Short mmCIF file of N, CA, C and O in Angstrom, two decimals:
data_model
loop_
_atom_site.label_atom_id
_atom_site.label_comp_id
_atom_site.label_asym_id
_atom_site.label_seq_id
_atom_site.Cartn_x
_atom_site.Cartn_y
_atom_site.Cartn_z
N UNK A 1 10.95 -17.04 -18.29
CA UNK A 1 9.47 -16.61 -18.06
C UNK A 1 9.76 -15.07 -19.23
O UNK A 1 10.52 -14.43 -19.29
N UNK A 2 8.38 -14.61 -19.30
CA UNK A 2 8.17 -13.62 -19.89
C UNK A 2 6.86 -12.67 -19.37
O UNK A 2 5.96 -12.98 -18.90
N UNK A 3 7.56 -11.05 -19.21
CA UNK A 3 6.39 -10.33 -18.85
C UNK A 3 6.77 -9.15 -20.39
O UNK A 3 7.24 -8.72 -20.23
N UNK A 4 5.45 -9.02 -20.30
CA UNK A 4 4.67 -8.15 -21.17
C UNK A 4 3.87 -7.16 -20.54
O UNK A 4 2.93 -7.30 -20.00
N UNK A 5 3.78 -5.93 -21.22
CA UNK A 5 2.84 -4.82 -20.53
C UNK A 5 1.58 -5.05 -21.66
O UNK A 5 1.33 -5.47 -22.82
N UNK A 6 0.32 -5.14 -20.91
CA UNK A 6 -0.54 -5.40 -21.53
C UNK A 6 -1.42 -4.18 -21.83
O UNK A 6 -1.64 -3.24 -21.18
N UNK A 7 -1.75 -4.33 -22.89
CA UNK A 7 -2.78 -3.15 -23.79
C UNK A 7 -4.20 -3.57 -24.02
O UNK A 7 -4.42 -4.48 -23.85
N UNK A 8 -4.59 -2.61 -24.28
CA UNK A 8 -6.36 -2.65 -24.34
C UNK A 8 -6.59 -3.83 -25.29
O UNK A 8 -7.72 -4.82 -25.10
N UNK A 9 -5.89 -4.09 -26.34
CA UNK A 9 -6.21 -5.37 -27.27
C UNK A 9 -5.60 -6.43 -26.45
O UNK A 9 -5.94 -7.66 -27.06
N UNK A 10 -4.88 -6.49 -25.30
CA UNK A 10 -4.64 -7.91 -24.44
C UNK A 10 -5.92 -8.26 -23.56
O UNK A 10 -5.75 -8.71 -22.83
N UNK A 11 -7.04 -7.68 -23.71
CA UNK A 11 -8.21 -7.66 -22.48
C UNK A 11 -8.40 -9.20 -22.60
O UNK A 11 -9.13 -9.12 -21.69
N UNK A 12 -8.33 -9.68 -23.40
CA UNK A 12 -9.16 -11.28 -23.46
C UNK A 12 -8.19 -11.93 -22.52
O UNK A 12 -8.64 -12.75 -21.52
N UNK A 13 -7.02 -12.14 -22.73
CA UNK A 13 -5.90 -12.37 -21.45
C UNK A 13 -5.89 -11.80 -20.28
O UNK A 13 -5.87 -12.74 -19.13
N UNK A 14 -6.15 -10.84 -20.50
CA UNK A 14 -6.66 -9.92 -18.63
C UNK A 14 -7.47 -10.60 -18.37
O UNK A 14 -7.38 -10.81 -17.10
N UNK A 15 -8.67 -10.83 -19.00
CA UNK A 15 -9.78 -10.99 -18.54
C UNK A 15 -9.78 -12.41 -17.84
O UNK A 15 -10.23 -12.99 -16.65
N UNK A 16 -9.19 -13.35 -18.95
CA UNK A 16 -9.11 -14.81 -18.43
C UNK A 16 -8.33 -14.69 -16.89
O UNK A 16 -8.45 -15.58 -16.29
N UNK A 17 -6.98 -14.33 -16.99
CA UNK A 17 -6.04 -14.09 -15.78
C UNK A 17 -6.63 -13.77 -14.28
O UNK A 17 -7.17 -14.12 -13.62
N UNK A 18 -7.68 -12.53 -14.80
CA UNK A 18 -7.98 -11.67 -13.47
C UNK A 18 -9.16 -12.51 -13.31
O UNK A 18 -9.61 -12.59 -11.73
N UNK A 19 -10.17 -13.20 -13.98
CA UNK A 19 -11.51 -14.16 -13.42
C UNK A 19 -10.93 -15.42 -12.66
O UNK A 19 -11.68 -15.75 -11.85
N UNK A 20 -10.03 -15.91 -13.15
CA UNK A 20 -9.18 -17.00 -12.53
C UNK A 20 -8.44 -16.55 -11.47
O UNK A 20 -8.91 -17.01 -10.23
N UNK A 21 -8.14 -15.55 -11.07
CA UNK A 21 -7.59 -14.70 -10.04
C UNK A 21 -8.65 -14.87 -8.76
O UNK A 21 -8.99 -15.00 -7.69
N UNK A 22 -10.05 -13.90 -8.96
CA UNK A 22 -10.93 -13.89 -8.39
C UNK A 22 -11.64 -14.98 -7.83
O UNK A 22 -12.06 -15.25 -6.80
N UNK A 23 -11.40 -16.16 -8.75
CA UNK A 23 -12.17 -17.38 -8.53
C UNK A 23 -11.55 -18.17 -7.65
O UNK A 23 -11.96 -18.88 -6.52
N UNK A 24 -9.84 -17.88 -7.53
CA UNK A 24 -9.06 -19.40 -6.75
C UNK A 24 -8.76 -18.41 -5.85
O UNK A 24 -8.60 -18.73 -4.49
N UNK A 25 -8.60 -17.02 -5.56
CA UNK A 25 -8.17 -16.30 -4.46
C UNK A 25 -9.15 -14.91 -3.80
O UNK A 25 -8.76 -13.89 -3.57
N UNK A 26 -10.60 -15.72 -3.79
CA UNK A 26 -11.49 -14.19 -3.89
C UNK A 26 -11.28 -13.29 -2.74
O UNK A 26 -11.43 -12.18 -2.69
N UNK A 27 -10.79 -14.11 -1.61
CA UNK A 27 -10.11 -13.24 0.06
C UNK A 27 -9.09 -12.09 -0.19
O UNK A 27 -8.90 -11.68 0.51
N UNK A 28 -8.12 -12.39 -1.47
CA UNK A 28 -7.12 -11.42 -1.69
C UNK A 28 -7.63 -10.14 -2.28
O UNK A 28 -6.66 -9.27 -2.25
N UNK A 29 -8.76 -10.23 -2.67
CA UNK A 29 -9.00 -8.98 -3.43
C UNK A 29 -10.14 -8.12 -2.93
O UNK A 29 -11.09 -8.83 -2.45
N UNK A 30 -9.95 -6.85 -3.50
CA UNK A 30 -11.35 -6.18 -2.87
C UNK A 30 -12.66 -6.05 -4.17
O UNK A 30 -13.69 -6.03 -3.91
N UNK A 31 -12.25 -6.68 -5.39
CA UNK A 31 -13.21 -6.94 -6.26
C UNK A 31 -13.61 -8.26 -6.47
O UNK A 31 -13.28 -9.56 -5.41
N UNK A 32 -14.90 -8.68 -6.69
CA UNK A 32 -15.41 -10.16 -6.89
C UNK A 32 -15.69 -10.02 -8.05
O UNK A 32 -16.02 -9.50 -9.16
N UNK A 33 -15.80 -11.66 -8.47
CA UNK A 33 -15.86 -12.61 -9.46
C UNK A 33 -17.14 -12.02 -10.13
O UNK A 33 -17.00 -11.79 -11.41
N UNK A 34 -18.21 -11.68 -9.57
CA UNK A 34 -19.17 -11.82 -10.01
C UNK A 34 -19.16 -10.37 -10.90
O UNK A 34 -20.18 -9.89 -11.36
N UNK A 35 -18.78 -9.41 -10.18
CA UNK A 35 -18.56 -7.81 -10.93
C UNK A 35 -17.92 -7.91 -12.32
O UNK A 35 -18.38 -7.44 -12.64
N UNK A 36 -17.28 -8.92 -11.94
CA UNK A 36 -16.26 -8.70 -13.57
C UNK A 36 -16.75 -9.94 -14.38
O UNK A 36 -16.79 -9.93 -15.55
N UNK A 37 -17.53 -10.94 -14.06
CA UNK A 37 -17.99 -11.85 -15.08
C UNK A 37 -18.48 -11.93 -15.78
O UNK A 37 -18.31 -12.23 -17.52
N UNK A 38 -19.45 -10.95 -15.65
CA UNK A 38 -20.26 -10.36 -16.89
C UNK A 38 -20.06 -9.10 -17.87
O UNK A 38 -20.65 -8.21 -18.44
N UNK A 39 -18.80 -8.52 -17.26
CA UNK A 39 -18.31 -7.12 -17.93
C UNK A 39 -17.74 -7.20 -19.50
O UNK A 39 -17.70 -8.41 -20.12
N UNK A 40 -18.47 -6.71 -20.18
CA UNK A 40 -18.28 -6.59 -21.61
C UNK A 40 -16.68 -6.04 -22.26
O UNK A 40 -15.97 -5.15 -21.13
N UNK A 41 -16.65 -5.95 -23.10
CA UNK A 41 -15.32 -5.78 -23.82
C UNK A 41 -14.97 -4.56 -23.45
O UNK A 41 -13.80 -4.16 -23.19
N UNK A 42 -15.51 -3.52 -23.38
CA UNK A 42 -15.26 -1.92 -23.35
C UNK A 42 -15.04 -2.11 -22.37
O UNK A 42 -14.05 -1.20 -21.93
N UNK A 43 -15.71 -2.63 -21.18
CA UNK A 43 -15.39 -2.46 -19.82
C UNK A 43 -13.74 -2.92 -19.45
O UNK A 43 -13.37 -2.57 -18.92
N UNK A 44 -13.46 -4.36 -20.05
CA UNK A 44 -11.89 -4.57 -19.72
C UNK A 44 -11.07 -3.45 -20.40
O UNK A 44 -9.96 -3.25 -20.11
N UNK A 45 -11.43 -3.15 -21.61
CA UNK A 45 -10.34 -2.71 -22.43
C UNK A 45 -10.17 -1.17 -21.42
O UNK A 45 -8.88 -0.64 -21.35
N UNK A 46 -11.34 -0.79 -21.09
CA UNK A 46 -11.05 0.66 -20.13
C UNK A 46 -10.19 0.10 -19.08
O UNK A 46 -9.57 0.95 -18.45
N UNK A 47 -10.56 -1.13 -18.44
CA UNK A 47 -9.79 -1.14 -17.20
C UNK A 47 -8.28 -1.03 -17.47
O UNK A 47 -7.26 -1.04 -16.82
N UNK A 48 -7.53 -1.57 -18.98
CA UNK A 48 -6.45 -1.86 -19.09
C UNK A 48 -5.82 -0.54 -19.52
O UNK A 48 -4.56 -0.65 -19.74
N UNK A 49 -6.62 0.56 -19.98
CA UNK A 49 -6.28 1.94 -20.10
C UNK A 49 -6.07 2.83 -18.91
O UNK A 49 -5.49 3.70 -19.04
N UNK A 50 -5.79 2.17 -17.95
CA UNK A 50 -5.69 2.93 -16.15
C UNK A 50 -4.31 2.39 -15.97
O UNK A 50 -3.99 1.12 -15.86
N UNK A 51 -3.34 2.86 -15.51
CA UNK A 51 -1.78 2.77 -15.12
C UNK A 51 -0.95 1.76 -16.04
O UNK A 51 -1.48 2.12 -17.58
N UNK A 52 -0.53 1.26 -15.73
CA UNK A 52 0.59 0.08 -16.74
C UNK A 52 -0.01 -1.54 -15.50
O UNK A 52 -0.06 -1.93 -14.50
N UNK A 53 -0.03 -2.35 -16.66
CA UNK A 53 -0.53 -4.00 -16.39
C UNK A 53 0.42 -4.66 -17.37
O UNK A 53 0.95 -4.30 -18.16
N UNK A 54 0.35 -5.57 -16.47
CA UNK A 54 1.35 -6.50 -17.06
C UNK A 54 1.10 -7.85 -16.74
O UNK A 54 0.21 -8.30 -15.96
N UNK A 55 1.53 -8.84 -17.80
CA UNK A 55 1.08 -10.06 -17.77
C UNK A 55 2.06 -10.72 -17.67
O UNK A 55 3.18 -10.47 -18.94
N UNK A 56 2.80 -11.93 -17.15
CA UNK A 56 4.02 -13.26 -17.11
C UNK A 56 3.46 -14.55 -17.61
O UNK A 56 1.93 -14.76 -17.23
N UNK A 57 4.46 -14.93 -18.36
CA UNK A 57 3.96 -16.46 -19.22
C UNK A 57 5.01 -17.18 -18.80
O UNK A 57 5.88 -16.52 -18.63
N UNK A 58 4.53 -18.08 -18.46
CA UNK A 58 6.03 -19.37 -18.76
C UNK A 58 5.58 -19.89 -20.12
O UNK A 58 5.82 -19.44 -20.78
N UNK A 59 4.90 -20.87 -20.25
CA UNK A 59 4.35 -21.65 -21.58
C UNK A 59 3.43 -20.88 -22.09
O UNK A 59 3.11 -20.80 -23.03
N UNK A 60 2.36 -20.47 -21.19
CA UNK A 60 1.18 -19.66 -21.34
C UNK A 60 1.07 -18.59 -20.40
O UNK A 60 1.76 -18.84 -19.36
N UNK A 61 0.15 -17.42 -20.29
CA UNK A 61 -0.17 -16.62 -19.58
C UNK A 61 -0.63 -16.94 -17.99
O UNK A 61 -1.30 -17.80 -18.33
N UNK A 62 0.30 -16.71 -17.16
CA UNK A 62 -0.02 -17.58 -15.78
C UNK A 62 0.06 -16.25 -14.37
O UNK A 62 -0.35 -16.55 -13.06
N UNK A 63 -0.01 -15.17 -14.70
CA UNK A 63 0.24 -14.24 -13.90
C UNK A 63 0.11 -12.73 -14.15
O UNK A 63 0.03 -12.55 -15.42
N UNK A 64 -0.08 -11.78 -13.19
CA UNK A 64 -0.57 -10.25 -13.69
C UNK A 64 -0.38 -9.68 -12.23
O UNK A 64 -0.28 -9.83 -11.36
N UNK A 65 -0.18 -8.29 -12.70
CA UNK A 65 -0.22 -7.31 -11.81
C UNK A 65 -0.53 -5.92 -12.22
O UNK A 65 -0.04 -5.82 -13.61
N UNK A 66 -0.69 -4.73 -11.84
CA UNK A 66 -1.00 -3.19 -12.12
C UNK A 66 -0.02 -2.08 -11.38
O UNK A 66 -0.20 -2.89 -10.39
N UNK A 67 0.20 -1.26 -11.81
CA UNK A 67 0.52 -0.31 -11.28
C UNK A 67 0.05 1.12 -11.65
O UNK A 67 -0.44 1.33 -12.66
N UNK A 68 -0.44 1.56 -10.53
CA UNK A 68 -1.54 2.69 -10.87
C UNK A 68 -0.90 4.17 -10.05
O UNK A 68 -0.55 4.16 -8.93
N UNK A 69 -0.58 5.28 -11.06
CA UNK A 69 0.00 6.51 -10.14
C UNK A 69 -1.43 6.64 -9.11
O UNK A 69 -2.80 7.07 -9.23
N UNK A 70 -0.58 7.02 -8.13
CA UNK A 70 -1.55 7.68 -6.83
C UNK A 70 -0.67 8.92 -6.21
O UNK A 70 0.23 8.47 -5.83
N UNK A 71 -1.05 10.16 -6.56
CA UNK A 71 0.00 11.16 -5.60
C UNK A 71 1.24 11.26 -6.06
O UNK A 71 1.57 10.99 -7.50
N UNK A 72 1.92 11.46 -5.51
CA UNK A 72 3.28 11.11 -5.52
C UNK A 72 3.81 9.78 -5.39
O UNK A 72 5.26 9.36 -5.63
N UNK A 73 3.40 8.79 -5.89
CA UNK A 73 3.67 7.45 -5.62
C UNK A 73 2.88 6.38 -6.58
O UNK A 73 2.46 7.20 -7.56
N UNK A 74 3.21 5.12 -6.66
CA UNK A 74 2.70 4.14 -7.37
C UNK A 74 2.16 3.24 -6.52
O UNK A 74 2.47 2.54 -5.62
N UNK A 75 0.63 3.02 -6.65
CA UNK A 75 -0.17 1.92 -6.27
C UNK A 75 -0.13 0.21 -6.85
O UNK A 75 -0.25 0.72 -8.02
N UNK A 76 0.06 -0.38 -6.20
CA UNK A 76 0.30 -1.99 -6.76
C UNK A 76 -0.88 -2.88 -6.29
O UNK A 76 -1.34 -2.56 -5.44
N UNK A 77 -1.62 -2.70 -7.24
CA UNK A 77 -2.85 -3.93 -7.17
C UNK A 77 -2.58 -4.97 -8.04
O UNK A 77 -2.16 -5.37 -8.94
N UNK A 78 -3.53 -5.95 -7.60
CA UNK A 78 -4.18 -7.10 -8.39
C UNK A 78 -2.40 -8.23 -8.62
O UNK A 78 -2.95 -8.73 -9.35
N UNK A 79 -1.75 -8.21 -7.85
CA UNK A 79 -0.77 -9.26 -8.29
C UNK A 79 -0.90 -10.59 -7.73
O UNK A 79 -1.78 -11.04 -6.80
N UNK A 80 -1.19 -11.60 -8.72
CA UNK A 80 -1.57 -12.94 -8.69
C UNK A 80 -0.77 -14.07 -9.72
O UNK A 80 -0.59 -13.28 -10.54
N UNK A 81 -0.51 -15.05 -9.02
CA UNK A 81 0.14 -15.99 -9.80
C UNK A 81 -1.04 -17.09 -9.94
O UNK A 81 -1.11 -17.71 -8.43
N UNK A 82 -0.84 -18.00 -11.04
CA UNK A 82 -1.67 -18.96 -10.90
C UNK A 82 -1.20 -20.18 -10.00
O UNK A 82 0.06 -20.21 -9.80
N UNK A 83 -1.98 -21.04 -9.50
CA UNK A 83 -1.65 -22.00 -8.15
C UNK A 83 -0.04 -22.87 -8.87
O UNK A 83 0.71 -23.02 -8.45
N UNK A 84 -0.44 -23.31 -10.07
CA UNK A 84 0.54 -24.47 -10.80
C UNK A 84 1.53 -23.34 -11.32
O UNK A 84 2.81 -24.21 -11.24
N UNK A 85 1.70 -22.20 -10.90
CA UNK A 85 2.91 -21.59 -11.34
C UNK A 85 3.72 -20.84 -10.33
O UNK A 85 4.77 -20.21 -10.59
N UNK A 86 2.94 -21.31 -9.26
CA UNK A 86 3.70 -20.49 -8.24
C UNK A 86 4.98 -20.75 -7.57
O UNK A 86 5.40 -22.18 -8.02
N UNK A 87 6.08 -20.24 -6.98
CA UNK A 87 7.33 -20.79 -6.48
C UNK A 87 8.08 -20.82 -7.52
O UNK A 87 9.39 -21.98 -7.50
N UNK A 88 7.76 -20.09 -8.60
CA UNK A 88 8.84 -19.68 -9.73
C UNK A 88 9.39 -18.74 -9.98
O UNK A 88 10.30 -18.25 -10.98
N UNK A 89 9.31 -17.73 -9.18
CA UNK A 89 9.72 -16.11 -9.30
C UNK A 89 8.63 -15.11 -9.58
O UNK A 89 9.81 -14.07 -9.92
N UNK A 90 7.84 -15.89 -10.55
CA UNK A 90 6.84 -15.17 -11.23
C UNK A 90 6.12 -13.82 -10.31
O UNK A 90 6.23 -12.69 -10.65
N UNK A 91 6.18 -13.74 -8.66
CA UNK A 91 5.51 -12.67 -8.06
C UNK A 91 6.76 -11.73 -7.89
O UNK A 91 6.48 -10.67 -8.17
N UNK A 92 8.28 -12.14 -7.75
CA UNK A 92 8.72 -11.61 -7.36
C UNK A 92 9.21 -10.49 -8.59
O UNK A 92 9.39 -9.57 -8.54
N UNK A 93 9.22 -11.34 -9.79
CA UNK A 93 9.88 -10.39 -10.99
C UNK A 93 8.43 -9.72 -11.32
O UNK A 93 8.72 -8.24 -12.08
N UNK A 94 7.44 -9.98 -11.28
CA UNK A 94 6.03 -9.03 -11.54
C UNK A 94 6.29 -7.76 -10.39
O UNK A 94 6.10 -6.41 -10.77
N UNK A 95 6.81 -8.00 -9.43
CA UNK A 95 6.80 -6.91 -8.30
C UNK A 95 7.81 -6.08 -8.39
O UNK A 95 7.78 -4.68 -8.75
N UNK A 96 8.98 -6.60 -9.32
CA UNK A 96 10.15 -5.63 -9.43
C UNK A 96 9.83 -5.47 -11.00
O UNK A 96 10.73 -3.59 -10.62
N UNK A 97 9.37 -5.47 -11.81
CA UNK A 97 8.34 -4.71 -12.53
C UNK A 97 7.90 -3.01 -12.40
O UNK A 97 8.39 -2.44 -12.81
N UNK A 98 6.89 -3.54 -11.22
CA UNK A 98 6.22 -2.43 -11.18
C UNK A 98 6.98 -1.43 -10.22
O UNK A 98 7.28 -0.27 -10.60
N UNK A 99 8.10 -2.01 -9.50
CA UNK A 99 9.14 -1.24 -8.93
C UNK A 99 9.64 -0.28 -9.93
O UNK A 99 10.27 0.87 -9.58
N UNK A 100 10.45 -0.85 -10.85
CA UNK A 100 11.11 -0.27 -11.79
C UNK A 100 10.79 0.63 -12.51
O UNK A 100 10.61 1.57 -12.77
N UNK A 101 9.40 0.08 -13.08
CA UNK A 101 8.16 1.73 -13.83
C UNK A 101 8.01 2.71 -12.71
O UNK A 101 8.13 3.44 -12.86
N UNK A 102 7.85 2.47 -11.50
CA UNK A 102 7.42 3.65 -10.65
C UNK A 102 8.77 4.44 -10.21
O UNK A 102 8.55 5.44 -10.37
N UNK A 103 9.84 3.72 -10.36
CA UNK A 103 11.15 4.45 -10.63
C UNK A 103 11.11 5.36 -11.70
O UNK A 103 11.40 6.88 -11.45
N UNK A 104 11.23 4.92 -12.76
CA UNK A 104 11.03 5.74 -13.82
C UNK A 104 10.26 6.57 -14.10
O UNK A 104 10.37 7.88 -14.96
N UNK A 105 8.98 6.87 -13.29
CA UNK A 105 7.99 7.71 -13.15
C UNK A 105 8.42 8.97 -12.04
O UNK A 105 7.77 9.99 -12.00
N UNK A 106 9.29 8.75 -11.49
CA UNK A 106 9.83 9.84 -10.30
C UNK A 106 9.24 9.57 -9.20
O UNK A 106 9.11 10.39 -8.20
N UNK A 107 8.42 8.37 -8.93
CA UNK A 107 7.59 8.64 -7.80
C UNK A 107 8.67 8.10 -6.76
O UNK A 107 9.43 7.61 -6.66
N UNK A 108 7.87 8.76 -5.23
CA UNK A 108 8.42 8.62 -4.18
C UNK A 108 8.29 6.94 -3.66
O UNK A 108 9.72 6.91 -2.94
N UNK A 109 7.02 6.60 -3.80
CA UNK A 109 7.25 5.35 -2.75
C UNK A 109 6.33 4.40 -3.62
O UNK A 109 5.49 4.91 -4.62
N UNK A 110 6.10 3.17 -3.44
CA UNK A 110 5.18 2.20 -4.15
C UNK A 110 4.60 1.63 -2.79
O UNK A 110 4.91 1.48 -1.48
N UNK A 111 2.76 1.67 -2.76
CA UNK A 111 1.93 1.16 -1.71
C UNK A 111 1.52 0.39 -2.31
O UNK A 111 0.78 0.50 -3.24
N UNK A 112 0.81 -0.67 -1.24
CA UNK A 112 -0.09 -1.83 -1.81
C UNK A 112 -1.08 -2.05 -0.67
O UNK A 112 -0.77 -1.43 0.69
N UNK A 113 -2.18 -2.71 -0.72
CA UNK A 113 -2.98 -2.88 0.53
C UNK A 113 -2.80 -4.45 0.08
O UNK A 113 -3.10 -5.25 -0.91
N UNK A 114 -2.78 -5.28 1.56
CA UNK A 114 -2.54 -6.62 1.67
C UNK A 114 -3.84 -7.12 2.59
O UNK A 114 -3.40 -6.77 4.06
N UNK A 115 -4.33 -8.11 2.66
CA UNK A 115 -4.95 -8.64 3.52
C UNK A 115 -4.12 -9.22 4.66
O UNK A 115 -2.93 -9.72 4.56
N UNK A 116 -4.86 -8.99 5.97
CA UNK A 116 -3.86 -9.08 7.01
C UNK A 116 -3.77 -10.64 7.37
O UNK A 116 -2.45 -11.57 7.52
N UNK A 117 -4.39 -11.36 6.93
CA UNK A 117 -4.41 -12.94 6.80
C UNK A 117 -3.53 -13.57 5.70
O UNK A 117 -3.26 -14.74 5.38
N UNK A 118 -3.09 -12.81 4.57
CA UNK A 118 -2.44 -13.16 3.37
C UNK A 118 -0.97 -13.26 3.95
O UNK A 118 -0.15 -12.43 3.37
N UNK A 119 -0.63 -14.18 4.14
CA UNK A 119 0.76 -14.11 5.17
C UNK A 119 1.93 -14.80 3.71
O UNK A 119 3.14 -13.96 3.72
N UNK A 120 1.38 -15.36 2.60
CA UNK A 120 2.71 -15.67 1.49
C UNK A 120 2.59 -14.48 0.83
O UNK A 120 4.04 -13.88 0.51
N UNK A 121 1.25 -13.21 0.56
CA UNK A 121 1.85 -12.66 -0.08
C UNK A 121 2.63 -11.31 0.86
O UNK A 121 3.39 -10.44 0.08
N UNK A 122 2.77 -11.13 2.12
CA UNK A 122 3.22 -10.43 3.17
C UNK A 122 4.68 -10.90 3.17
O UNK A 122 5.38 -9.99 3.55
N UNK A 123 4.91 -12.17 3.26
CA UNK A 123 6.30 -12.56 3.25
C UNK A 123 6.84 -11.95 2.04
O UNK A 123 8.49 -11.69 1.84
N UNK A 124 6.57 -12.16 0.72
CA UNK A 124 7.24 -11.53 -0.56
C UNK A 124 7.07 -10.21 -0.55
O UNK A 124 8.37 -9.75 -0.72
N UNK A 125 6.30 -9.46 -0.13
CA UNK A 125 6.34 -8.10 0.18
C UNK A 125 7.62 -7.50 1.19
O UNK A 125 8.73 -6.75 0.86
N UNK A 126 7.69 -7.96 2.25
CA UNK A 126 8.20 -7.71 3.45
C UNK A 126 9.69 -8.26 2.89
O UNK A 126 10.56 -7.27 3.54
N UNK A 127 9.78 -9.49 2.13
CA UNK A 127 11.44 -9.43 1.69
C UNK A 127 11.98 -8.41 0.97
O UNK A 127 13.09 -8.67 1.07
N UNK A 128 10.85 -7.81 -0.02
CA UNK A 128 11.37 -6.86 -0.76
C UNK A 128 11.96 -5.76 0.16
O UNK A 128 12.59 -4.54 -0.67
N UNK A 129 11.51 -5.08 1.24
CA UNK A 129 11.71 -4.29 1.83
C UNK A 129 10.35 -3.34 2.13
O UNK A 129 10.38 -2.11 2.81
N UNK A 130 9.31 -3.92 1.85
CA UNK A 130 8.16 -3.12 2.18
C UNK A 130 7.66 -3.09 3.58
O UNK A 130 8.10 -4.19 4.43
N UNK A 131 7.06 -2.07 4.04
CA UNK A 131 7.32 -2.07 5.98
C UNK A 131 5.73 -1.46 5.83
O UNK A 131 5.05 -1.23 5.24
N UNK A 132 5.02 -1.97 7.02
CA UNK A 132 3.78 -1.32 7.49
C UNK A 132 3.89 -0.30 7.76
O UNK A 132 4.72 0.63 8.30
N UNK A 133 2.51 0.57 7.08
CA UNK A 133 2.61 1.91 7.03
C UNK A 133 0.98 2.29 7.82
O UNK A 133 1.26 3.30 8.66
N UNK A 134 0.17 1.66 7.90
CA UNK A 134 -1.32 1.84 8.37
C UNK A 134 -1.89 0.75 8.08
O UNK A 134 -2.11 -0.20 7.35
N UNK A 135 -3.43 0.81 9.01
CA UNK A 135 -4.23 -0.13 8.38
C UNK A 135 -5.28 0.20 8.06
O UNK A 135 -6.04 1.36 8.58
N UNK A 136 -6.27 -0.54 6.97
CA UNK A 136 -7.44 0.02 6.51
C UNK A 136 -8.09 -0.81 6.42
O UNK A 136 -8.47 -2.13 5.94
N UNK A 137 -9.24 -1.04 7.67
CA UNK A 137 -9.96 -2.40 7.96
C UNK A 137 -9.36 -3.58 8.00
O UNK A 137 -8.76 -3.80 8.41
N UNK A 138 -9.87 -4.65 6.87
CA UNK A 138 -8.68 -5.94 7.58
C UNK A 138 -7.47 -5.85 6.28
O UNK A 138 -7.12 -6.89 6.23
N UNK A 139 -7.16 -4.96 5.99
CA UNK A 139 -5.91 -4.86 5.56
C UNK A 139 -4.88 -4.02 5.71
O UNK A 139 -5.16 -3.06 6.51
N UNK A 140 -3.67 -4.21 5.44
CA UNK A 140 -2.49 -3.39 6.09
C UNK A 140 -2.15 -2.49 4.57
O UNK A 140 -1.84 -3.50 3.60
N UNK A 141 -1.82 -1.17 5.04
CA UNK A 141 -0.83 -0.87 3.91
C UNK A 141 0.35 -1.04 3.98
O UNK A 141 1.02 -0.78 5.09
N UNK A 142 1.24 -1.60 2.82
CA UNK A 142 2.53 -1.58 2.87
C UNK A 142 3.21 -0.59 2.17
O UNK A 142 2.54 -0.27 1.04
N UNK A 143 4.17 0.19 2.32
CA UNK A 143 5.32 1.00 1.63
C UNK A 143 6.72 0.41 1.43
O UNK A 143 7.01 -0.03 2.62
N UNK A 144 7.14 0.50 -0.07
CA UNK A 144 8.32 0.82 -0.03
C UNK A 144 8.84 2.26 -0.83
O UNK A 144 8.51 2.72 -1.72
N UNK A 145 9.89 2.87 0.40
CA UNK A 145 10.03 4.18 -0.51
C UNK A 145 11.35 4.04 -1.48
O UNK A 145 12.07 2.94 -1.02
N UNK A 146 11.33 4.77 -2.26
CA UNK A 146 12.17 4.90 -3.22
C UNK A 146 12.96 5.87 -3.34
O UNK A 146 14.10 5.90 -4.07
N UNK A 147 12.57 6.98 -2.66
CA UNK A 147 13.56 8.27 -2.49
C UNK A 147 13.11 8.47 -1.41
O UNK A 147 12.27 8.41 -0.27
N UNK A 148 14.26 9.13 -0.66
CA UNK A 148 14.06 9.72 1.03
C UNK A 148 13.06 10.92 1.03
O UNK A 148 12.63 11.61 -0.04
N UNK A 149 12.42 11.07 2.04
CA UNK A 149 10.68 11.76 1.99
C UNK A 149 11.30 12.80 2.38
O UNK A 149 12.38 13.64 2.61
#
């Protein structure tokens, strides 16, 4: 397994993964495939200029996640692993990558939104120590405290 920080020049790999994620698991994301399918190179590069973005690979790129600074914390967004690569520790490794980065920024917490019916994702997050903090429409906000409040 290899996890690498994605930069603007990695936009084509990111595009491939993100479109695959939106096509395979549309119910898990706030964005829609149609929103991004026609995006030009500049939009993809701009997307990668925000926060920190990682691509995980086994034999080829197969997973992704982003961490975005938000107030005194970090928002974890867009964690996805290709179906053929699931149950191999990629989600946990990417989760730990975001948490480690958040700690280096001095963040007080990592927060994420997960669809209420996305039981597999909820299991991964709660196993790591994330707890329910509030509900936003059909999503629960889960939080991992990194330092005492």
